[in-house]
mmCIF file of C-alpha atoms and ligand atoms in Angstrom:
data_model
loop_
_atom_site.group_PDB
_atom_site.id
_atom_site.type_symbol
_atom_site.label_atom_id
_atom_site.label_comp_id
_atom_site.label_asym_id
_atom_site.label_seq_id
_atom_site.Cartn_x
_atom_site.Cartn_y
_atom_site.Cartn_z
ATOM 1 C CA UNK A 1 -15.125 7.145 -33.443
ATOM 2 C CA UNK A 2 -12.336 7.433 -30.743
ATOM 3 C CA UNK A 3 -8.872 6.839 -32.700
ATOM 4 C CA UNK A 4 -6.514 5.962 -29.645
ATOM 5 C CA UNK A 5 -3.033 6.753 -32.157
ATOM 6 C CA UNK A 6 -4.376 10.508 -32.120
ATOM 7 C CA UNK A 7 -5.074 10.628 -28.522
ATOM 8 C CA UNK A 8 -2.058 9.448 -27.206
ATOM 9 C CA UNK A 9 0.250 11.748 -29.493
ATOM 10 C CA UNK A 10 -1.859 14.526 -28.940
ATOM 11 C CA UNK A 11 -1.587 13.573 -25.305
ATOM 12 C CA UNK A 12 2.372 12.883 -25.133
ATOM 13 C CA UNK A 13 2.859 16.456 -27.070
ATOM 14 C CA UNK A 14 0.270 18.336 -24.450
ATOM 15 C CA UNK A 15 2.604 16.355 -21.659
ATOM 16 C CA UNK A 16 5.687 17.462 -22.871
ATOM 17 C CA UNK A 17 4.499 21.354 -22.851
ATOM 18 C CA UNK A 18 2.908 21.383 -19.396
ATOM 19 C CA UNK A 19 5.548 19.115 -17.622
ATOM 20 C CA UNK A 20 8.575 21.575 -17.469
ATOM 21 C CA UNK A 21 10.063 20.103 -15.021
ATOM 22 C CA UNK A 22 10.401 16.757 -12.932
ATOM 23 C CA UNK A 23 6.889 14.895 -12.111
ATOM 24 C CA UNK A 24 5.680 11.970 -10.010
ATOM 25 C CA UNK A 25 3.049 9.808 -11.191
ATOM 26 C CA UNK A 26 0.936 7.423 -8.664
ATOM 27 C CA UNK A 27 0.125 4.087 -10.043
ATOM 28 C CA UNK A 28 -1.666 1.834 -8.333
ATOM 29 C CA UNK A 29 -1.499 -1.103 -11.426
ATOM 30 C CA UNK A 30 -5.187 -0.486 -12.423
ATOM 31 C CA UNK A 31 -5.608 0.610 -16.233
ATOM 32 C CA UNK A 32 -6.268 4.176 -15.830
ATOM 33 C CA UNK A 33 -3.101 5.184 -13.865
ATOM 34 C CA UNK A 34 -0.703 2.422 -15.525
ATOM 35 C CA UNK A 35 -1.567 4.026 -19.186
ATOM 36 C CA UNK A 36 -1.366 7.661 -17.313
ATOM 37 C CA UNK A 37 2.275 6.582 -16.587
ATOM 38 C CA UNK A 38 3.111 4.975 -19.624
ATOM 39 C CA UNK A 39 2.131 7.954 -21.694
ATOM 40 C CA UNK A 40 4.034 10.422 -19.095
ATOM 41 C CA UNK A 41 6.972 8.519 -19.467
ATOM 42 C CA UNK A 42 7.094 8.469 -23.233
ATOM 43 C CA UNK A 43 6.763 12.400 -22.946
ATOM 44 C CA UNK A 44 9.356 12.720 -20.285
ATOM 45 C CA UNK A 45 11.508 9.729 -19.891
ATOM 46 C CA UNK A 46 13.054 9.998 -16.699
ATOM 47 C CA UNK A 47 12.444 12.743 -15.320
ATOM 48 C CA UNK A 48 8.995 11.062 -14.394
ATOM 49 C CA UNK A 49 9.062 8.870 -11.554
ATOM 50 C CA UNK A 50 6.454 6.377 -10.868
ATOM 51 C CA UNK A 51 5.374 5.640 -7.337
ATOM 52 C CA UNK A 52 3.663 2.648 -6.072
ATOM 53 C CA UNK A 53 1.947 3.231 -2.919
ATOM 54 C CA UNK A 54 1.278 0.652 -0.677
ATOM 55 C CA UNK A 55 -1.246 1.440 1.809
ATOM 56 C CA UNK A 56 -2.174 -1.776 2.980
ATOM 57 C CA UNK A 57 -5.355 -2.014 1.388
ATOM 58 C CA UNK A 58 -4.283 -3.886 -1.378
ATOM 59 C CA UNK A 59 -5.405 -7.163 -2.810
ATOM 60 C CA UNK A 60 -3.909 -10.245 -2.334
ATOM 61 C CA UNK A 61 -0.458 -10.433 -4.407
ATOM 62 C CA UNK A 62 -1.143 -7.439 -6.020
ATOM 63 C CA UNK A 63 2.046 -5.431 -4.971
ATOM 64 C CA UNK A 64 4.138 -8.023 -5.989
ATOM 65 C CA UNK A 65 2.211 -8.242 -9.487
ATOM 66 C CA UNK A 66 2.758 -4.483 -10.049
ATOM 67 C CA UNK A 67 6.494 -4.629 -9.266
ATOM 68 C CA UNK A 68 6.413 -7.411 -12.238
ATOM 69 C CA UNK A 69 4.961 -5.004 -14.167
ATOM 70 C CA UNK A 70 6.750 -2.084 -13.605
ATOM 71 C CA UNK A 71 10.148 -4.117 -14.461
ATOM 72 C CA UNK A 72 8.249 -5.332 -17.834
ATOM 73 C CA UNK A 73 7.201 -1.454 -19.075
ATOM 74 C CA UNK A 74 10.635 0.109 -18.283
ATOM 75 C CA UNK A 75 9.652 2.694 -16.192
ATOM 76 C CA UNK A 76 11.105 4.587 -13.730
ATOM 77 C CA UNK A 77 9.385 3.563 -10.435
ATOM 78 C CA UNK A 78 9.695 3.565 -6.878
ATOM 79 C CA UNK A 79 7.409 1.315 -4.227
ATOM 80 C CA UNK A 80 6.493 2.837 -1.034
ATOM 81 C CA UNK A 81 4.927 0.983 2.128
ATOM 82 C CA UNK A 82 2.425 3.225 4.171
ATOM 83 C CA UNK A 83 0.276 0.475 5.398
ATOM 84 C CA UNK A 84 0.885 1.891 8.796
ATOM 85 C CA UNK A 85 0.109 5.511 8.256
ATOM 86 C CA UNK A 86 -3.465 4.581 6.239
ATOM 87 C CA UNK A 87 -4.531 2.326 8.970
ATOM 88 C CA UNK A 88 -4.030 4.684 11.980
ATOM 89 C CA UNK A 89 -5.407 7.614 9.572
ATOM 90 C CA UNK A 90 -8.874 4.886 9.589
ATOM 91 C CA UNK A 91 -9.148 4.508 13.194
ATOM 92 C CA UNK A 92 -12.150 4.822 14.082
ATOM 93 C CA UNK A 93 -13.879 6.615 10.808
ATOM 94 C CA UNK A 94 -17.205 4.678 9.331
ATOM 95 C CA UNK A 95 -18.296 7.331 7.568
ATOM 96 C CA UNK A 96 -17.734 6.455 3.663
ATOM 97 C CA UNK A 97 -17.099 10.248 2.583
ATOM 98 C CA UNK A 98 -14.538 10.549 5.132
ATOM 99 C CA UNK A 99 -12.718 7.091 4.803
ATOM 100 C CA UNK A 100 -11.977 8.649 1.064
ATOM 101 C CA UNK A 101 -11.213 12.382 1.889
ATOM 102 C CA UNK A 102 -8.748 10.843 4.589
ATOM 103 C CA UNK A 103 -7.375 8.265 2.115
ATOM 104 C CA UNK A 104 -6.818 10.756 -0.694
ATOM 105 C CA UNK A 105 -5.337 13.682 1.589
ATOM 106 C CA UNK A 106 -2.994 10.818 2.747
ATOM 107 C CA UNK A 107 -2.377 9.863 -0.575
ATOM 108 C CA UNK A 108 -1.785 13.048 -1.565
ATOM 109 C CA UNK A 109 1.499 13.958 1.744
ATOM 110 C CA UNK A 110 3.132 10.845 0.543
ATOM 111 C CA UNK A 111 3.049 11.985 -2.990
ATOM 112 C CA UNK A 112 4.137 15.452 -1.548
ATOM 113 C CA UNK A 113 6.952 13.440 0.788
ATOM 114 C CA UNK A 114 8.061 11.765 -2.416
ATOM 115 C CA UNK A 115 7.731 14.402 -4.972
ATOM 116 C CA UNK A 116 9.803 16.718 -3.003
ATOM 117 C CA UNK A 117 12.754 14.219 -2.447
ATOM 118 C CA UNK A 118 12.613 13.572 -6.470
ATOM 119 C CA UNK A 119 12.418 17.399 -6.584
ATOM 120 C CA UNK A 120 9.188 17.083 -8.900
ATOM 121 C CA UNK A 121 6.715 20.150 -8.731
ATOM 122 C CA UNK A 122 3.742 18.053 -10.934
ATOM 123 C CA UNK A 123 1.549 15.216 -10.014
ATOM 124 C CA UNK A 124 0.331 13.071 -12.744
ATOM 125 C CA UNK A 125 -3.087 11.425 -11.708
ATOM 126 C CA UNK A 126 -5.008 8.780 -14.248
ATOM 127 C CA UNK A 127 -8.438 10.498 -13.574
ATOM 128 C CA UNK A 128 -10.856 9.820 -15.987
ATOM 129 C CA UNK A 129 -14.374 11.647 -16.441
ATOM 130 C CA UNK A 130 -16.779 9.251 -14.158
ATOM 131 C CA UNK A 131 -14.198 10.319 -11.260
ATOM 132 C CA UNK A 132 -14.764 14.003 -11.525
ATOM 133 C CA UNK A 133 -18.317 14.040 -12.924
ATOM 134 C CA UNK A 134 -19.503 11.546 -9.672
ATOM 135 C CA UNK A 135 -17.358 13.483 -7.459
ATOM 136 C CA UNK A 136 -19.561 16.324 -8.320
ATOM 137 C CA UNK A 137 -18.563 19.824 -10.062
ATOM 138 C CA UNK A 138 -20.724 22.398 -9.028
ATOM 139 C CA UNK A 139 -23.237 21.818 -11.257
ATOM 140 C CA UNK A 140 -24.036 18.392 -10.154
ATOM 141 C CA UNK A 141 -24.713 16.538 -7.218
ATOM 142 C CA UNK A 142 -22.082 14.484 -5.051
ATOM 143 C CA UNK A 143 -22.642 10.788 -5.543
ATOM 144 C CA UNK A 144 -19.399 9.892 -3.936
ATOM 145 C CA UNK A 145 -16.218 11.992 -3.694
ATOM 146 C CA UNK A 146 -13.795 9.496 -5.529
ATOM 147 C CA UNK A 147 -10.499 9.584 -3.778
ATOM 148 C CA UNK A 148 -8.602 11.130 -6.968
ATOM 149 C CA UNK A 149 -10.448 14.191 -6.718
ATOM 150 C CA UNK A 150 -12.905 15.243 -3.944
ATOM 151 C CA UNK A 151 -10.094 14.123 -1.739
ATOM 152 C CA UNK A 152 -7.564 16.676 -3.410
ATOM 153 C CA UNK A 153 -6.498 18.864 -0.351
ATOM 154 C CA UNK A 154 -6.946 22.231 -1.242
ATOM 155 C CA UNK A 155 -3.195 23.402 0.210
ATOM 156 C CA UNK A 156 -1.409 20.727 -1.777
ATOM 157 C CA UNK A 157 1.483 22.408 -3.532
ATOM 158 C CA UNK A 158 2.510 20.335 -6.275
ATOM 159 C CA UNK A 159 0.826 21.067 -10.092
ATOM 160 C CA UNK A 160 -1.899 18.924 -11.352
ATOM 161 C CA UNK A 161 -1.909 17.142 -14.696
ATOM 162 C CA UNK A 162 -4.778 14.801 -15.868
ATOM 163 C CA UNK A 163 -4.091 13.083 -19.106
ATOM 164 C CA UNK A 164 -6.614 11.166 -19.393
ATOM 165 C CA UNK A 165 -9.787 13.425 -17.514
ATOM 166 C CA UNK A 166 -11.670 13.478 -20.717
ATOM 167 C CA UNK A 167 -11.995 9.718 -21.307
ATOM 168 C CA UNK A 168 -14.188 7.019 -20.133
ATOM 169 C CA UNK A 169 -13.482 3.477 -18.674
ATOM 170 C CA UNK A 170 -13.830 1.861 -22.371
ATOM 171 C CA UNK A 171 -11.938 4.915 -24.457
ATOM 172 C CA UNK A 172 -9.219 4.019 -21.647
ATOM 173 C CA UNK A 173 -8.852 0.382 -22.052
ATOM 174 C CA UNK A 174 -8.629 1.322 -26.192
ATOM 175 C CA UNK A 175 -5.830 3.700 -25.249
ATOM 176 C CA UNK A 176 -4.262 0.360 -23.320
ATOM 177 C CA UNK A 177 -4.298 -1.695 -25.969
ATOM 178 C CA UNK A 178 -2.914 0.680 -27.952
ATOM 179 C CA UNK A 179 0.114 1.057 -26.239
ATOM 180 C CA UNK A 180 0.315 -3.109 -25.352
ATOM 181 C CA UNK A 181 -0.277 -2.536 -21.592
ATOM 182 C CA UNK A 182 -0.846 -5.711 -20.008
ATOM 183 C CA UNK A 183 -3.741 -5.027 -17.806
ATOM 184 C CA UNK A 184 -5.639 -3.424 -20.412
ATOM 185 C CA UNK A 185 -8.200 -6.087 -19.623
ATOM 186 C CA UNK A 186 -8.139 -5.789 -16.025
ATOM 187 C CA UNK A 187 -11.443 -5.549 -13.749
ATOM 188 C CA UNK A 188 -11.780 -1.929 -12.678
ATOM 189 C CA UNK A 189 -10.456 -1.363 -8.545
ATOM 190 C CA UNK A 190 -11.056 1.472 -6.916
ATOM 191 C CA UNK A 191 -8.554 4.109 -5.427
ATOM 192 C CA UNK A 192 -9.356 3.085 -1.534
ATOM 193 C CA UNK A 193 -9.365 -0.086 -2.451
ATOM 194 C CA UNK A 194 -10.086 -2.713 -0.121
ATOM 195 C CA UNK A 195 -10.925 0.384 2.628
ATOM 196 C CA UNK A 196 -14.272 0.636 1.056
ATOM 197 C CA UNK A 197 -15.376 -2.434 0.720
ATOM 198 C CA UNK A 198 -14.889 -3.169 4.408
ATOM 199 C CA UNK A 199 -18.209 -1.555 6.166
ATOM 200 C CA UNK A 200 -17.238 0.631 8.540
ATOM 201 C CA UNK A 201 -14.279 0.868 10.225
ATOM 202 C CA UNK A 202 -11.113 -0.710 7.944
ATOM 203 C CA UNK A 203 -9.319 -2.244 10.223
ATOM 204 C CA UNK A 204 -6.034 -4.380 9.271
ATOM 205 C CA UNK A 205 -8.283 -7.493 10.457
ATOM 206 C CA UNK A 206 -11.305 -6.853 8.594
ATOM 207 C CA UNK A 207 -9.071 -6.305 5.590
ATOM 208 C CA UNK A 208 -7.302 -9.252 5.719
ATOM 209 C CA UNK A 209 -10.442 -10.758 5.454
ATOM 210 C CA UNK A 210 -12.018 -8.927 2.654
ATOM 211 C CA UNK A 211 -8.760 -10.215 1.014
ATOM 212 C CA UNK A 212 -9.319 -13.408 1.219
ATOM 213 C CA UNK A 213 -12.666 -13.298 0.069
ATOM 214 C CA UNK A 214 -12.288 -10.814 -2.928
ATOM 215 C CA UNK A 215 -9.200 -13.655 -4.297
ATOM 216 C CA UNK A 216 -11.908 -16.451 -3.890
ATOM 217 C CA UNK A 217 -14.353 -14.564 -5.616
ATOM 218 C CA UNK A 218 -12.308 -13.058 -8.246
ATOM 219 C CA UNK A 219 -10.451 -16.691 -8.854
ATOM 220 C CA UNK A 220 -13.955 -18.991 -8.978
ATOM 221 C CA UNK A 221 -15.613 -16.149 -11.444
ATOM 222 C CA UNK A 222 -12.123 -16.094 -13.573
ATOM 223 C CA UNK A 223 -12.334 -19.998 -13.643
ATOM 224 C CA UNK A 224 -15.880 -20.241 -14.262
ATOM 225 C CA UNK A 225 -15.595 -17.760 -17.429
ATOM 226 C CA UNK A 226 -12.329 -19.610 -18.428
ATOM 227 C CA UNK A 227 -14.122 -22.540 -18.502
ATOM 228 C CA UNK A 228 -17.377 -21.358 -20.811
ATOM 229 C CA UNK A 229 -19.721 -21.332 -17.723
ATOM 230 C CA UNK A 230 -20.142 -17.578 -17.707
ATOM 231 C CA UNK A 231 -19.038 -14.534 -19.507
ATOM 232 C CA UNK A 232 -16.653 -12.280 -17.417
ATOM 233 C CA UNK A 233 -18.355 -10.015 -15.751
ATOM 234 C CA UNK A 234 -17.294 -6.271 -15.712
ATOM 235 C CA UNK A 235 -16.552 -6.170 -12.209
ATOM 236 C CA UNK A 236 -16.397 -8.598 -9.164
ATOM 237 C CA UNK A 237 -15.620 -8.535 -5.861
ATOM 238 C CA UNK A 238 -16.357 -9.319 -1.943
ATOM 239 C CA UNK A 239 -18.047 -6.368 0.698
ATOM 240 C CA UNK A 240 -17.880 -6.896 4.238
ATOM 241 C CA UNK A 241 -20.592 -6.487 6.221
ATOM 242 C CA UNK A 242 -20.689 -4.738 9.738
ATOM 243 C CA UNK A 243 -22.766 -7.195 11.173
ATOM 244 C CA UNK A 244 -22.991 -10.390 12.671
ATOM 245 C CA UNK A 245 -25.287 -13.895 12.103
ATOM 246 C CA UNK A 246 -25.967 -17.109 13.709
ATOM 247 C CA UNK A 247 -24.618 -19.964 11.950
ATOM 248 C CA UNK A 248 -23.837 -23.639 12.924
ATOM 249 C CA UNK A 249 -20.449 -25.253 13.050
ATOM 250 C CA UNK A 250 -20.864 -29.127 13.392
ATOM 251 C CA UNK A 251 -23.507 -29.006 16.204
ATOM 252 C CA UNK A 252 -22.370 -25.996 17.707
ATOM 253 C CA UNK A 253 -23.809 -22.487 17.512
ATOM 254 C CA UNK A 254 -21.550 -19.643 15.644
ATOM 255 C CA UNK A 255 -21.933 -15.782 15.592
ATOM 256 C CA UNK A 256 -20.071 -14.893 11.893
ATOM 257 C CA UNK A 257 -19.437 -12.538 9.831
ATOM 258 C CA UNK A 258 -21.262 -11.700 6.664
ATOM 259 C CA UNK A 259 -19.752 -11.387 3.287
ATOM 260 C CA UNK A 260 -21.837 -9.708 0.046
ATOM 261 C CA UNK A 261 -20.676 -11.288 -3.486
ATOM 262 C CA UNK A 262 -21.050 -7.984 -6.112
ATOM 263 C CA UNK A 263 -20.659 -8.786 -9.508
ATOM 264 C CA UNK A 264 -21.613 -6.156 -12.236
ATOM 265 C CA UNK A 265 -22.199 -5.719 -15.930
ATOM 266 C CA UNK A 266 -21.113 -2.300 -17.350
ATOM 267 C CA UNK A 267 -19.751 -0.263 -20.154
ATOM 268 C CA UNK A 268 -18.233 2.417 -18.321
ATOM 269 C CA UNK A 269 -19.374 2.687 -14.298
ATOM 270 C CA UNK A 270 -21.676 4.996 -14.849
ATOM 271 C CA UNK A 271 -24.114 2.371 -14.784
ATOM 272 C CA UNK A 272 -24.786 -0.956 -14.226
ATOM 273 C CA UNK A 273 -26.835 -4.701 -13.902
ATOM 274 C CA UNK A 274 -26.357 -7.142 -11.756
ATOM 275 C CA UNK A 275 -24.436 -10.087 -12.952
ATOM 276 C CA UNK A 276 -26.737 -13.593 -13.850
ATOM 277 C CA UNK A 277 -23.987 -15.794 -11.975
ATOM 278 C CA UNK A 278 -24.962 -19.696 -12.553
ATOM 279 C CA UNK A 279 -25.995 -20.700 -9.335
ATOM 280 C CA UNK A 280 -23.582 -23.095 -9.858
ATOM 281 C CA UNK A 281 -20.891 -20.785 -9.435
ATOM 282 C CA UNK A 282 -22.322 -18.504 -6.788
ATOM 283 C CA UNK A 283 -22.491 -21.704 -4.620
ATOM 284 C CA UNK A 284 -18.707 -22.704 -4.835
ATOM 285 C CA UNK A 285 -17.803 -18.887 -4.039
ATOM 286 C CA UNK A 286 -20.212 -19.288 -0.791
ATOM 287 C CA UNK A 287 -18.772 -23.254 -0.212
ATOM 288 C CA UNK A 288 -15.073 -22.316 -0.696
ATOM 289 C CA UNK A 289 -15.336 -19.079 1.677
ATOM 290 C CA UNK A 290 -17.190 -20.017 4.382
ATOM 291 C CA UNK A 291 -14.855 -23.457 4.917
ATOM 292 C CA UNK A 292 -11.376 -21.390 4.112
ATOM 293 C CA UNK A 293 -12.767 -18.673 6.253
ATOM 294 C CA UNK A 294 -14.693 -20.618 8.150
ATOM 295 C CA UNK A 295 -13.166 -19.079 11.822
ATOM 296 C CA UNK A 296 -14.530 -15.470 10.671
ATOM 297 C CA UNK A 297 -17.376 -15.558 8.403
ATOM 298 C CA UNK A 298 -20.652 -17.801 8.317
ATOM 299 C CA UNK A 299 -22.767 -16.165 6.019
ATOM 300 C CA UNK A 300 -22.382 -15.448 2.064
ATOM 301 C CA UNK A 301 -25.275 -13.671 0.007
ATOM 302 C CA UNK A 302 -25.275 -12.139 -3.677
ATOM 303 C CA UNK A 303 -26.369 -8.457 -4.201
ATOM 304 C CA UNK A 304 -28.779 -8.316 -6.911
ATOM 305 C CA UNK A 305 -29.552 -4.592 -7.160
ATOM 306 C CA UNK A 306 -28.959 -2.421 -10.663
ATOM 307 C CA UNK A 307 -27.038 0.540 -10.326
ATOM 308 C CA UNK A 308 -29.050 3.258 -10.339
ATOM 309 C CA UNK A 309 -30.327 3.222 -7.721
ATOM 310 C CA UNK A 310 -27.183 1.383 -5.536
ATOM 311 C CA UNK A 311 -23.941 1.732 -6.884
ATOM 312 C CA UNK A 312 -21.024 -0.276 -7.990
ATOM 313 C CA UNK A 313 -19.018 -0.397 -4.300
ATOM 314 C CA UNK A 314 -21.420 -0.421 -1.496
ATOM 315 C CA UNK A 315 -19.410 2.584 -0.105
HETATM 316 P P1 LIG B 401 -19.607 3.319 -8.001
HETATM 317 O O1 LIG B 401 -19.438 2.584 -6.706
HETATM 318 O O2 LIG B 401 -19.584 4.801 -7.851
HETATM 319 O O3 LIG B 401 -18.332 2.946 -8.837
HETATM 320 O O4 LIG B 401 -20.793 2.842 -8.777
HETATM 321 C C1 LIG B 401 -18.138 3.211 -10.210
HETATM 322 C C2 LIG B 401 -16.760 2.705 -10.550
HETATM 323 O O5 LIG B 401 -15.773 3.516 -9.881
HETATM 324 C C3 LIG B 401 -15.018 2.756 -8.949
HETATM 325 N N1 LIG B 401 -14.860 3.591 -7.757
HETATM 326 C C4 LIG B 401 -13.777 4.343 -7.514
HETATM 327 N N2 LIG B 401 -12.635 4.504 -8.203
HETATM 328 N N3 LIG B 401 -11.842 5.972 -6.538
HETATM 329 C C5 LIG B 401 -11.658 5.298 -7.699
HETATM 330 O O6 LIG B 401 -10.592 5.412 -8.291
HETATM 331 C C6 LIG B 401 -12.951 5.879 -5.779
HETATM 332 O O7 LIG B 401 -13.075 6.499 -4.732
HETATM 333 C C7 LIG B 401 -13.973 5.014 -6.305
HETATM 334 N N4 LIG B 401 -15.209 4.663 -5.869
HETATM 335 C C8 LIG B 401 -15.724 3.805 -6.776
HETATM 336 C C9 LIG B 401 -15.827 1.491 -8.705
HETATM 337 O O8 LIG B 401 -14.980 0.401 -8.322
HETATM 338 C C10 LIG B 401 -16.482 1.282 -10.054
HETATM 339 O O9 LIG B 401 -15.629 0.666 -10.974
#
């Protein structure tokens, strides 16, 4: 049975040996790397400082929700806006191994940038074991090179520590509620974020609309399961597609854009069944997007495929 007491004091004491010095953390506001930080900064106090990086793939409100956060925990933290570097680092890339090599070597020269005007020589990262086992180790196969690790540039000059490398999604969210973070309870989001779940190129358009559509997916679901209709799901979220449809607007012909609902049930990401949405519900997602968004996108459908053999993210 994982105790979550023992961990994290084993954990803080391990911390406090390896991190001789100053460190950075990166935090995006997702479980994994908000408990990383929390746990750093009990073992280090100060002398850890937590960076926010905002790369422009974020969701909707979410960098204002994190600086909330931050303030609430006490940490010391520090938010930095690269929107403009990540989106001219995606111009023209489609491939989905590149999009996260090139989004984790970027992440990984601001952390430098950052880390070297704190004067820290260790990185902090909230990996946990899906990351590096899906990323591949020699033994096994790439599935996809999450951006935390198969993106690691193999120059970078800072140390690498990885509290948490052992656990898994659920042993993490114990650890959370543990130490009273709030977003314990959060829907996993991935590194790239919104980068991936734009097919193809991730442009600052077709981000902006993947935005809107992930809120109205991720509000509907949360009021649906609020309300009784549904249990939570595990994950949920909005893909666009790469190509186009005929529609009609009124009487008039449109050529839209496509968006693909995702909803999962899981216990850790390893793997996973499609959510049973109420129709119900899957119709007001379709309804509300395709009138809010009704200039861009024409066309809703609902994956229903098990992971194996697709995965969570269609990238
Ligand atoms: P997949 O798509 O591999 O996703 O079935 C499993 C879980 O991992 C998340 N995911 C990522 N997380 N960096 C991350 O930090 C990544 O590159 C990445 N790719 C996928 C995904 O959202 C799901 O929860």
């Amino acid at each position: 049975m994982f105790n979550a007491e023992r961990f994290v004091n084993e954990q803080i004491a391990e911390l406090k040996a390896q991190i001789k010095d100053k460190a950075i953390i990166a935090c995006s506001g997702g479980v994994d790397s908000t408990v990383a930080a929390v746990m750093a900064s009990r073992a280090v106090g100060d002398r850890l400082l937590t960076i926010y990086v905002n790369t422009g793939f974020m969701r909707k409100g979410e960098t204002e929700a994190v600086r909330e956060m931050f303030d609430g925990l006490g940490v010391n933290y520090k938010m930095v806006d690269a929107s403009e570097e990540f989106f001219a680092a995606m111009k023209g890339v489609t491939d989905p191994e590149r999009k996260r090599k090139i989004i984790g070597e970027r992440f990984i020269r601001v952390f430098e940038r950052e880390a070297k005007e704190f004067g820290a020589e260790y990185l902090v990262q909230g990996t946990i074991a899906p990351d590096w086992i899906e990323s591949g180790d020699g033994v096994r196969d790439v599935i996809k090179s999450h951006h935390n690790v198969g993106g690691l540039p193999k120059d970078m000059n800072m140390q690498l520590v990885e509290p948490l490398r052992d656990l898994y999604k659920d042993e993490v969210r114990i650890v959370a509620r543990y130490l009273d973070v709030e977003v314990s309870e959060r829907q996993p989001f991935p590194g790239p974020a919104l980068a991936i779940r734009v097919i193809g190129e991730a442009t600052r358009e077709a981000v902006d609309i993947v935005r809107e559509a992930c809120a109205i997916v991720e509000e509907e679901i949360e009021l649906a399961s609020a309300a009784g209709k549904m249990t939570r799901p595990w994950q949920y979220f909005a893909v666009l597609l790469p190509c186009k449809s005929v529609g009609v607007q009124g009487d008039i012909r449109a050529y839209g854009r496509t968006i693909a609902v995702r909803s999962v049930e899981s216990i850790d990401g390893m793997s996973a069944a499609y959510s049973r949405i109420p129709h119900e519900v899957l119709e007001r997602i379709s309804v509300r997007i395709t009138n809010e968004m009704k200039s861009d996108v024409n066309r809703v459908v609902y994956d229903i495929t098990n992971k194996p053999p697709s995965t969570i993210e269609w990238e």
